[in-house]
Coordinates of C-alpha atoms in Angstrom, one line a residue:
A1 CA 20.2 -17.2 4.9
V2 CA 18.9 -18.1 1.5
R3 CA 18.3 -21.8 2.1
P4 CA 15.3 -21.4 4.5
V5 CA 13.7 -19.0 2.0
L6 CA 14.2 -21.6 -0.8
W7 CA 12.5 -24.2 1.3
S8 CA 9.7 -21.8 2.2
A9 CA 9.2 -20.8 -1.5
A10 CA 9.1 -24.5 -2.5
A11 CA 6.5 -25.1 0.2
S12 CA 4.5 -22.2 -1.0
I13 CA 4.6 -23.5 -4.6
A14 CA 3.4 -26.9 -3.4
A15 CA 0.6 -25.3 -1.3
V16 CA -0.7 -23.2 -4.2
G17 CA -0.3 -26.1 -6.6
A18 CA -2.3 -28.4 -4.2
G19 CA -5.2 -26.0 -4.3
G20 CA -4.4 -23.8 -1.3
S21 CA -6.2 -20.5 -1.3
L22 CA -3.1 -18.4 -1.5
G23 CA -1.4 -16.3 -4.2
R24 CA 1.5 -17.2 -6.4
E25 CA 3.1 -13.8 -5.6
G26 CA 4.3 -15.3 -2.3
P27 CA 7.2 -17.4 -3.5
M28 CA 8.2 -14.8 -6.1
L29 CA 8.4 -12.1 -3.5
R30 CA 10.3 -14.3 -1.1
L31 CA 12.8 -15.4 -3.7
G32 CA 13.3 -11.9 -5.1
A33 CA 13.9 -10.4 -1.6
A34 CA 16.2 -13.3 -0.5
V35 CA 18.4 -13.1 -3.6
S36 CA 18.6 -9.3 -3.3
S37 CA 19.5 -9.5 0.3
W38 CA 22.1 -12.2 -0.3
L39 CA 23.8 -10.2 -3.1
G40 CA 23.8 -7.0 -1.1
Q41 CA 25.4 -8.7 1.9
R42 CA 28.0 -10.4 -0.3
T43 CA 28.9 -7.1 -2.0
G44 CA 29.1 -5.2 1.3
L45 CA 26.3 -2.7 0.5
S46 CA 25.3 -0.2 3.2
S47 CA 22.1 -0.9 5.2
R48 CA 20.2 1.8 3.2
R49 CA 21.4 0.5 -0.2
L50 CA 20.6 -3.0 0.9
K51 CA 17.0 -2.0 1.7
I52 CA 16.7 -0.5 -1.8
L53 CA 18.1 -3.6 -3.4
L54 CA 15.6 -5.7 -1.4
G55 CA 12.8 -3.4 -2.7
C56 CA 14.1 -4.1 -6.2
G57 CA 13.9 -7.8 -5.7
T58 CA 10.4 -7.5 -4.3
A59 CA 9.2 -5.3 -7.2
A60 CA 10.8 -7.7 -9.8
G61 CA 9.1 -10.7 -8.2
F62 CA 5.6 -9.0 -8.1
A63 CA 5.9 -7.5 -11.6
A64 CA 7.0 -10.9 -13.1
A65 CA 4.2 -12.8 -11.3
Y66 CA 1.4 -10.6 -12.5
N67 CA 2.7 -8.6 -15.5
V68 CA 2.3 -5.3 -13.7
P69 CA 5.5 -3.3 -13.9
I70 CA 3.9 -0.1 -12.5
G71 CA 2.0 -1.9 -9.8
G72 CA 5.0 -4.0 -8.8
S73 CA 7.1 -0.8 -8.4
L74 CA 4.5 0.9 -6.3
F75 CA 3.9 -2.2 -4.2
A76 CA 7.6 -2.4 -3.3
M77 CA 7.8 1.3 -2.4
E78 CA 4.4 1.6 -0.6
V79 CA 4.3 -1.7 1.2
I80 CA 7.9 -2.9 1.6
L81 CA 9.9 0.3 1.9
G82 CA 7.3 2.9 2.8
S83 CA 9.1 5.6 0.8
F84 CA 8.8 7.2 -2.6
A85 CA 12.2 8.9 -2.6
L86 CA 13.6 9.5 -6.1
E87 CA 16.8 7.5 -5.3
I88 CA 14.5 4.5 -4.6
F89 CA 12.2 5.0 -7.5
G90 CA 14.8 4.7 -10.2
P91 CA 16.3 1.3 -9.3
I92 CA 13.0 -0.2 -8.5
V93 CA 11.4 0.8 -11.8
V94 CA 14.4 -0.6 -13.7
A95 CA 14.2 -3.9 -11.9
S96 CA 10.4 -4.1 -12.4
V97 CA 10.7 -3.4 -16.1
I98 CA 13.4 -6.0 -16.7
A99 CA 11.4 -8.6 -14.7
T100 CA 8.3 -7.9 -16.7
L101 CA 10.1 -8.1 -20.1
L102 CA 11.5 -11.5 -19.1
A103 CA 8.1 -12.7 -17.9
R104 CA 6.4 -11.5 -21.1
A105 CA 8.9 -13.5 -23.1
A106 CA 7.5 -16.6 -21.5
E107 CA 3.9 -15.7 -21.1
S108 CA 1.3 -13.4 -22.8
A109 CA 1.5 -9.6 -22.4
A110 CA -2.3 -9.3 -22.3
P111 CA -4.0 -8.1 -19.1
I112 CA -4.7 -11.0 -16.7
Y113 CA -8.2 -9.9 -15.8
P114 CA -9.6 -8.1 -18.9
A115 CA -12.7 -6.0 -18.2
P116 CA -13.6 -4.2 -21.4
G117 CA -16.7 -2.1 -21.8
Y118 CA -17.1 -1.2 -18.1
G119 CA -17.1 2.5 -17.2
L120 CA -18.9 5.2 -15.2
V121 CA -22.6 5.3 -16.4
A122 CA -23.2 8.8 -14.9
P123 CA -21.4 11.1 -12.5
Q124 CA -23.8 10.4 -9.7
E125 CA -22.8 6.7 -9.8
L126 CA -19.7 7.7 -7.9
L127 CA -22.0 7.7 -4.8
A128 CA -22.5 4.0 -5.3
Y129 CA -18.8 3.5 -5.6
L130 CA -18.3 5.5 -2.5
G131 CA -20.6 3.0 -0.8
L132 CA -18.5 0.2 -2.3
G133 CA -15.4 1.8 -0.6
L134 CA -17.2 1.5 2.8
V135 CA -18.2 -2.1 2.1
G136 CA -14.7 -2.9 0.9
A137 CA -13.2 -1.5 4.1
A138 CA -15.5 -3.8 6.2
A139 CA -14.7 -6.7 4.0
A140 CA -11.0 -6.1 4.2
V141 CA -10.9 -5.9 8.0
T142 CA -13.0 -9.1 8.0
F143 CA -10.5 -10.7 5.7
V144 CA -7.5 -9.8 8.0
L145 CA -9.3 -10.8 11.2
G146 CA -10.5 -14.0 9.7
V147 CA -6.9 -15.1 8.8
R148 CA -5.8 -14.1 12.3
G149 CA -8.7 -15.9 14.0
F150 CA -7.9 -19.2 12.2
A151 CA -4.2 -18.9 13.0
R152 CA -5.1 -18.6 16.7
L153 CA -7.5 -21.6 16.3
F154 CA -4.8 -23.8 14.8
R155 CA -2.3 -22.8 17.5
R156 CA -4.7 -24.2 20.1
F157 CA -4.5 -27.6 18.5
A158 CA -1.7 -28.7 20.8
A159 CA -2.3 -32.4 20.0
V160 CA -1.5 -31.7 16.3
P161 CA 2.3 -31.3 15.6
E162 CA 3.1 -27.9 14.0
A163 CA 4.5 -29.6 10.9
A164 CA 1.2 -31.5 10.4
R165 CA -1.1 -28.4 10.7
P166 CA -0.7 -27.3 7.1
V167 CA -1.7 -30.8 6.0
L168 CA -4.8 -30.7 8.2
G169 CA -5.7 -27.3 6.8
L170 CA -5.4 -28.5 3.2
V171 CA -7.5 -31.6 4.0
M172 CA -10.2 -29.4 5.5
L173 CA -10.0 -27.2 2.5
A174 CA -10.4 -30.2 0.2
G175 CA -13.7 -31.0 1.9
I176 CA -15.0 -27.5 1.0
G177 CA -13.6 -27.7 -2.5
M178 CA -15.4 -30.9 -3.3
F179 CA -18.7 -29.0 -3.2
V180 CA -17.5 -25.5 -4.2
P181 CA -14.4 -25.8 -6.4
E182 CA -14.4 -22.0 -7.0
V183 CA -12.7 -21.5 -3.6
L184 CA -9.6 -23.5 -4.5
G185 CA -6.4 -22.0 -5.7
N186 CA -5.6 -18.4 -6.2
G187 CA -9.0 -17.6 -7.6
F188 CA -8.1 -16.8 -11.2
S189 CA -11.1 -18.4 -12.8
T190 CA -13.4 -17.2 -10.0
I191 CA -12.3 -13.6 -10.5
N192 CA -12.9 -13.9 -14.3
G193 CA -16.3 -15.4 -13.5
A194 CA -17.3 -12.4 -11.4
L195 CA -16.0 -9.9 -14.0
Q196 CA -17.9 -11.7 -16.7
E197 CA -21.1 -11.8 -14.5
R198 CA -21.4 -15.6 -14.6
F199 CA -22.6 -15.8 -10.9
A200 CA -25.9 -14.8 -9.5
L201 CA -26.2 -12.7 -6.3
Q202 CA -26.7 -15.7 -3.9
L203 CA -23.8 -17.5 -5.5
L204 CA -21.5 -14.4 -5.3
A205 CA -22.3 -14.0 -1.6
G206 CA -21.9 -17.7 -0.8
I207 CA -18.6 -18.1 -2.7
A208 CA -17.3 -15.0 -1.0
A209 CA -18.0 -16.4 2.5
L210 CA -16.4 -19.7 1.6
K211 CA -13.4 -18.1 0.0
L212 CA -12.8 -16.2 3.2
I213 CA -12.9 -19.5 5.1
A214 CA -10.7 -21.2 2.6
T215 CA -8.0 -18.5 2.7
A216 CA -8.2 -18.4 6.5
L217 CA -7.9 -22.2 6.7
T218 CA -4.9 -22.3 4.3
A219 CA -3.0 -19.4 5.8
G220 CA -4.0 -20.0 9.4
S221 CA -2.8 -23.6 9.3
G222 CA 0.7 -22.4 8.4
C223 CA 0.8 -22.8 4.6
P224 CA 3.2 -20.2 3.2
G225 CA 2.0 -18.1 0.3
G226 CA 0.7 -14.7 -0.9
H227 CA -2.4 -13.0 0.5
F228 CA -2.8 -10.4 -2.2
T229 CA -4.5 -12.6 -4.8
P230 CA -7.0 -14.1 -2.3
S231 CA -7.9 -10.6 -1.2
L232 CA -8.5 -9.7 -4.9
C233 CA -10.8 -12.7 -5.3
F234 CA -12.7 -12.0 -2.1
G235 CA -13.0 -8.3 -3.3
A236 CA -14.3 -9.3 -6.7
L237 CA -17.0 -11.5 -5.2
V238 CA -18.0 -8.9 -2.6
G239 CA -18.0 -6.1 -5.2
G240 CA -20.0 -8.2 -7.6
A241 CA -22.7 -9.0 -4.9
Y242 CA -22.8 -5.3 -4.0
G243 CA -23.1 -4.4 -7.7
E244 CA -26.0 -6.7 -8.2
L245 CA -27.9 -5.1 -5.3
V246 CA -27.1 -1.5 -6.5
H247 CA -28.1 -2.3 -10.1
V248 CA -31.4 -3.8 -9.0
A249 CA -32.2 -0.7 -6.9
F250 CA -31.0 1.9 -9.6
P251 CA -30.9 0.1 -12.9
A252 CA -30.8 3.3 -15.0
A253 CA -28.0 5.1 -13.0
T254 CA -25.6 2.3 -12.4
G255 CA -23.5 -0.2 -14.4
S256 CA -23.7 -4.0 -14.2
S257 CA -22.1 -6.1 -11.5
G258 CA -18.9 -6.8 -13.5
A259 CA -17.8 -3.2 -13.1
Y260 CA -18.3 -3.3 -9.4
A261 CA -16.5 -6.6 -9.2
A262 CA -13.4 -5.0 -10.8
V263 CA -13.6 -2.0 -8.4
G264 CA -14.3 -4.3 -5.5
M265 CA -11.0 -6.0 -6.1
A266 CA -9.1 -2.8 -5.6
A267 CA -11.2 -1.7 -2.7
V268 CA -10.6 -4.8 -0.6
A269 CA -7.0 -5.1 -1.6
A270 CA -6.4 -1.5 -0.6
G271 CA -8.1 -2.0 2.7
A272 CA -6.3 -5.2 3.5
S273 CA -2.9 -4.0 2.5
H274 CA -3.2 -0.3 3.5
A275 CA -1.7 0.4 0.1
P276 CA -4.3 2.3 -2.0
L277 CA -1.9 3.6 -4.7
S278 CA -0.6 0.1 -5.4
A279 CA -4.1 -1.3 -5.5
I280 CA -5.3 1.4 -8.0
L281 CA -2.5 1.0 -10.4
I282 CA -2.4 -2.8 -10.1
L283 CA -6.1 -3.1 -11.0
F284 CA -5.7 -0.7 -13.8
E285 CA -2.9 -2.9 -15.2
F286 CA -4.9 -6.1 -14.5
T287 CA -8.0 -4.9 -16.4
G288 CA -6.5 -2.5 -19.0
N289 CA -9.6 -0.4 -18.5
Y290 CA -8.9 3.3 -18.0
D291 CA -12.7 4.2 -17.9
L292 CA -12.9 2.7 -14.4
I293 CA -10.0 4.8 -13.0
L294 CA -12.2 7.3 -11.1
P295 CA -14.3 4.6 -9.3
L296 CA -11.1 2.7 -8.6
M297 CA -9.4 5.8 -7.0
L298 CA -12.5 6.8 -5.0
A299 CA -13.3 3.3 -3.6
S300 CA -9.6 2.4 -2.9
I301 CA -8.9 5.6 -1.0
V302 CA -12.1 5.4 1.0
S303 CA -11.5 1.7 1.8
S304 CA -7.9 2.2 2.9
V305 CA -8.8 5.2 5.2
I306 CA -11.8 3.5 6.8
A307 CA -10.0 0.1 7.2
R308 CA -7.1 1.8 9.0
R309 CA -9.6 3.3 11.5
L310 CA -11.4 0.0 12.0
Y311 CA -8.2 -2.0 12.5
P312 CA -4.7 -0.5 12.5
F313 CA -2.8 -3.5 11.0
S314 CA -2.7 -4.7 7.5
I315 CA -2.6 -8.3 6.2
Y316 CA 1.2 -7.9 6.1
T317 CA 1.8 -6.2 9.4
E318 CA -0.7 -8.1 11.5
P319 CA 1.5 -11.3 11.8
L320 CA 4.5 -9.1 12.8
Q321 CA 2.4 -7.3 15.4
R322 CA 1.2 -10.7 16.8
R323 CA 4.9 -11.6 17.4
G324 CA 5.6 -8.3 19.1
V325 CA 7.6 -6.8 16.2
E326 CA 7.3 -3.1 15.8
L327 CA 7.5 -2.2 12.1
S328 CA 8.6 1.3 11.1
W329 CA 7.0 2.1 7.7
R330 CA 9.3 4.9 6.7
M331 CA 12.9 4.1 5.8
E332 CA 13.9 7.3 7.6
E333 CA 12.4 6.0 10.9
A334 CA 13.7 2.5 10.3
A335 CA 17.3 3.9 10.0
L336 CA 17.1 5.6 13.4
A337 CA 15.2 2.6 14.9
G338 CA 18.2 0.4 14.2
L339 CA 20.3 2.1 16.8
R340 CA 19.8 2.4 20.6
V341 CA 20.2 5.6 22.6
D342 CA 23.1 3.8 24.4
D343 CA 25.0 3.6 21.1
M344 CA 25.1 7.4 20.9
A345 CA 25.1 8.5 24.6
R346 CA 28.0 10.6 25.8
D347 CA 29.4 10.7 29.3
D348 CA 28.4 13.9 31.1
P349 CA 31.4 15.5 33.0
D350 CA 29.3 18.6 33.8
T351 CA 26.8 17.2 36.3
L352 CA 26.0 19.0 39.5
R353 CA 25.7 17.7 43.1
P354 CA 22.7 18.9 45.0
E355 CA 24.8 20.5 47.7
Q356 CA 27.0 22.6 45.4
S357 CA 26.9 26.3 46.1
L358 CA 25.8 29.0 43.6
P359 CA 29.4 30.1 42.8
E360 CA 30.3 26.5 42.0
V361 CA 27.2 26.2 39.8
L362 CA 28.1 29.4 38.0
D363 CA 31.7 28.2 37.5
R364 CA 30.3 24.9 36.0
F365 CA 28.0 26.8 33.6
L366 CA 30.9 29.1 32.5
A367 CA 33.1 26.0 31.8
A368 CA 30.4 24.0 30.1
R369 CA 28.8 26.7 28.0
R370 CA 25.4 24.9 28.3
Q371 CA 21.9 26.2 29.1
R372 CA 21.0 23.2 31.3
L373 CA 23.0 21.1 33.7
F374 CA 21.7 18.0 35.4
V375 CA 21.8 17.4 39.2
V376 CA 22.7 13.9 40.2
D377 CA 23.1 12.4 43.8
G378 CA 25.7 10.1 45.0
D379 CA 23.9 7.0 43.7
R380 CA 23.7 8.6 40.2
R381 CA 20.0 9.2 40.5
L382 CA 18.7 12.1 38.4
L383 CA 17.2 14.7 40.8
G384 CA 16.5 17.5 38.4
C385 CA 18.3 20.2 36.3
V386 CA 19.5 23.8 36.8
L387 CA 18.6 26.2 34.0
L388 CA 20.8 29.2 33.3
H389 CA 17.6 31.2 32.8
E390 CA 16.5 30.4 36.3
I391 CA 19.8 31.7 37.7
K392 CA 19.2 35.0 36.0
H393 CA 16.0 35.4 38.0
A394 CA 17.8 34.4 41.2
L395 CA 20.2 37.2 40.7
R396 CA 17.4 39.7 41.4
D397 CA 17.0 38.4 45.0
P398 CA 20.2 38.9 47.1
A399 CA 18.7 37.0 50.0
R400 CA 18.1 34.0 47.9
L401 CA 21.6 34.1 46.5
E402 CA 23.2 33.8 49.9
A403 CA 21.5 30.5 50.6
A404 CA 21.3 29.2 47.1
D405 CA 22.6 25.8 46.1
A406 CA 22.0 23.4 43.2
R407 CA 19.1 21.7 45.1
G408 CA 17.4 25.1 45.6
L409 CA 17.9 26.2 42.0
M410 CA 16.9 23.0 40.3
V411 CA 13.6 22.2 38.5
P412 CA 12.2 18.9 37.5
V413 CA 13.4 17.3 34.3
P414 CA 10.4 17.1 31.9
E415 CA 11.6 14.2 29.9
A416 CA 14.4 11.6 29.9
V417 CA 15.2 8.7 27.6
R418 CA 16.4 5.2 28.5
G419 CA 19.6 3.7 27.1
A420 CA 17.5 0.8 25.6
D421 CA 15.2 3.2 23.7
R422 CA 15.6 3.4 20.0
L423 CA 16.8 6.6 18.4
H424 CA 13.5 7.3 16.5
R425 CA 11.8 7.5 19.9
A426 CA 14.5 9.9 21.1
A427 CA 13.9 12.0 18.0
E428 CA 10.2 12.3 19.0
V429 CA 11.2 13.6 22.4
F430 CA 13.6 16.1 20.9
A431 CA 10.7 17.3 18.6
R432 CA 8.6 18.0 21.7
S433 CA 11.3 20.1 23.4
D434 CA 13.7 22.9 22.8
Y435 CA 16.7 21.3 24.5
E436 CA 20.0 20.4 22.8
R437 CA 20.6 17.4 25.2
L438 CA 18.5 14.8 26.8
P439 CA 19.4 12.9 30.0
V440 CA 19.9 9.2 29.5
L441 CA 19.0 6.7 32.2
D442 CA 20.2 3.1 32.4
D443 CA 18.0 0.0 33.1
E444 CA 18.1 0.7 36.8
G445 CA 17.1 4.4 36.5
R446 CA 20.6 5.7 37.1
Y447 CA 22.0 8.6 35.2
R448 CA 24.0 7.3 32.2
G449 CA 24.9 10.5 30.4
V450 CA 23.4 12.7 27.7
L451 CA 22.2 12.3 24.1
A452 CA 23.1 15.3 22.0
K453 CA 20.7 16.5 19.3
R454 CA 23.6 17.1 16.9
D455 CA 24.7 13.5 17.3
L456 CA 21.2 12.3 16.4
L457 CA 21.2 14.7 13.4
A458 CA 24.6 13.3 12.3
V459 CA 23.2 9.8 12.3
Y460 CA 20.3 11.0 10.3
A461 CA 22.6 12.6 7.8
Q462 CA 24.6 9.4 7.5
E463 CA 21.9 6.8 7.4
V464 CA 19.1 8.7 5.6
L465 CA 20.8 11.4 3.5
G466 CA 23.9 9.3 2.7
R467 CA 26.4 11.8 3.9
P468 CA 29.8 10.7 5.1
A469 CA 29.9 9.7 8.8
V470 CA 31.0 12.4 11.2
L471 CA 30.7 10.3 14.3
S472 CA 32.8 7.3 15.5
T473 CA 32.6 5.3 18.7
F474 CA 35.8 4.3 20.4
V475 CA 36.1 1.5 23.0
A476 CA 39.2 0.9 25.1
S477 CA 40.6 -2.7 24.7
D478 CA 40.9 -3.0 28.5
Q479 CA 37.2 -2.2 28.8
P480 CA 35.4 -4.9 26.8
G481 CA 32.0 -4.3 28.5
S482 CA 32.1 -0.6 27.9
K483 CA 29.6 1.0 25.5
G484 CA 32.4 3.3 24.2
S485 CA 32.4 7.0 23.7
A486 CA 31.0 8.8 20.6
V487 CA 33.6 11.2 19.3
E488 CA 32.8 13.8 16.7
L489 CA 35.1 13.9 13.7
P490 CA 35.8 17.0 11.6
P491 CA 33.3 17.6 8.7
D492 CA 34.0 15.4 5.7
F493 CA 36.3 13.2 7.6
A494 CA 35.9 9.4 8.0
L495 CA 37.3 6.6 10.1
R496 CA 37.3 3.3 8.3
S497 CA 39.0 -0.1 8.2
V498 CA 40.4 -0.7 4.7
P499 CA 42.4 -3.6 3.2
A500 CA 46.1 -2.6 2.8
P501 CA 46.7 -1.9 -0.9
A502 CA 49.1 -4.4 -2.6
A503 CA 51.4 -1.5 -3.5
L504 CA 52.1 -0.8 0.2
G505 CA 53.0 -4.4 1.1
G506 CA 56.5 -4.6 2.6
L507 CA 56.8 -0.8 3.2
T508 CA 57.0 0.9 6.5
L509 CA 54.4 3.5 7.4
A510 CA 57.2 6.1 6.9
E511 CA 57.9 4.8 3.4
A512 CA 54.2 4.7 2.5
S513 CA 53.9 8.4 3.3
L514 CA 50.1 8.2 3.5
P515 CA 49.8 11.5 5.3
K516 CA 51.7 13.2 2.5
L517 CA 50.0 11.4 -0.3
L518 CA 46.4 11.4 0.9
G519 CA 46.3 13.3 4.2
V520 CA 45.3 9.9 5.8
R521 CA 46.8 8.6 9.1
V522 CA 46.9 5.0 10.1
I523 CA 45.9 4.8 13.8
E524 CA 45.8 1.0 14.1
I525 CA 46.6 -2.2 12.1
R526 CA 44.6 -5.4 12.2
R527 CA 46.8 -8.3 11.2
P528 CA 45.7 -12.0 10.7
A529 CA 47.0 -14.3 13.3
P530 CA 46.7 -18.1 13.9
D531 CA 44.2 -17.6 16.7
G532 CA 42.2 -14.7 15.1
W533 CA 43.4 -11.1 14.7
E534 CA 46.3 -9.2 16.2
W535 CA 45.8 -5.5 16.9
I536 CA 48.9 -3.3 16.4
A537 CA 49.4 0.3 17.5
P538 CA 51.8 1.3 14.7
D539 CA 54.7 3.7 14.6
A540 CA 56.7 5.0 11.6
A541 CA 58.9 1.8 11.5
T542 CA 55.9 -0.6 11.4
V543 CA 55.9 -2.7 8.2
I544 CA 52.7 -3.2 6.3
A545 CA 52.2 -6.9 5.6
P546 CA 49.9 -8.6 3.0
G547 CA 46.4 -9.2 4.4
D548 CA 46.6 -6.3 6.9
E549 CA 43.6 -4.2 7.6
L550 CA 44.4 -0.5 8.2
V551 CA 42.3 1.6 10.5
V552 CA 42.7 5.0 8.9
L553 CA 41.4 8.5 9.7
G554 CA 41.3 11.2 7.1
P555 CA 39.3 13.1 4.5
A556 CA 36.3 11.0 3.3
R557 CA 37.4 11.2 -0.4
A558 CA 40.9 10.1 0.4
V559 CA 39.7 7.2 2.6
A560 CA 37.4 6.2 -0.2
S561 CA 40.3 6.2 -2.7
L562 CA 42.4 4.1 -0.3
L563 CA 39.5 1.7 0.0
E564 CA 39.5 1.3 -3.8
G565 CA 43.3 0.6 -3.7
R566 CA 44.2 4.0 -5.2
L567 CA 47.0 6.1 -3.7
E568 CA 45.7 9.4 -4.9
A569 CA 42.7 11.4 -3.6
G570 CA 39.5 11.0 -5.5
G571 CA 38.1 14.0 -7.4

């Protein structure tokens, strides 16, 4: 729903405007993603295209907030979608460019944090920036854990209503801001002060510590807003303090603290977000200084790698992990994680009973044409499996053949999956084995059926590669609790529910001649009724009425043409 997001964005704007230590990118990202999601759902986009549109909205919001079209695009792909596929790159770049042009029409196109004159003094100075990457990783993890710690602390204030906690956090922040105003807001003036070397070492370190507390107070109390800008400010202060120390120790071989403040911004942002590419390009666009690109790259990559080892969750994934949400970073994995094994499991008519004799086992293998059959007892408990390869060995021992049965031939099943497991977990099991089918167990450990590798690959082709669906699930109307059966369709065929074209209104199915025109057959009609929908099993004399939904089966191109209201196959 868009309305809760609008309220959240308004609250975020109010919190940032009141001096909360949060970033203005928060409401922009929320609004961009919400509008994109709403548009995608209204236009009936597929789940994959909806995710791409959501990435476009996020990129547009970030790019408009900070005048960083390249950084906004990379942020959406690296942090939000976790993919750099070409089909994603194009739409996101276009959205980011348009948003930046509109933002520049209202504001200046100049870099937000100019840092002219800074560069690499000598090649050996890269060692100092390598050290800054290590310091940035530690600072980034401290930043993430600090926000988490204060969030836990505020949740323990049971006497304070949840709605009042943000107010309490802002009041406490105001107490700090009365003495150190540099910690208030998103830190724009503080960052520029660090870049222009207006703070001494002690002041840089002190403001950095208080900025961390200010951000943790604001975010931990429940105020909505962005975390990227506060991490930049914290990084500028930490980097500036580190630069002061390094320059005092090696004045001839290192630059001034302003250069280290700029690189520190990228290092801490990369470590906190686990998005080094975005941090590098965003800081380059922020400063407009290409001479710092090598230190930026080195410190950001080192910080990101070390921060992941120190703490596996970023500032964006940590709240989700705290709520028990498992986040798949790759879109490919997310597509499979959206389905359960139960959704694709097939009934297995070729199971063996433990007492079946060898001739019966052989007959079952000949009929099933499989390399492995599962042995199940009377309570549907999975006992093991019989391998065709093992039977070949048994044929060499006549004495063993006479007394052989399924129980004597079976071996343990190395791995099984549960019906509640997600498909991406099943894909990992398939990757570790050579089998074409995996046994599926229900919640009580009983044998449910099998998951076929080709079914999983078909889902991958449909959800990830965008190929037409080759699988459909049928559920009998007299079995409402059934999971249904997955049925494989011929290649390039589709089963879809399409609105009846206006040209077919009033015609019988025989008069419509859809099999002759398109090669499409109507297998069911869904008709509006006063109490919902009426399902009709049609015959040649069934009349197509206005408002009908036709469940059709046929070539994918023909079904797509019918969906567009055209009565000729698409080219």
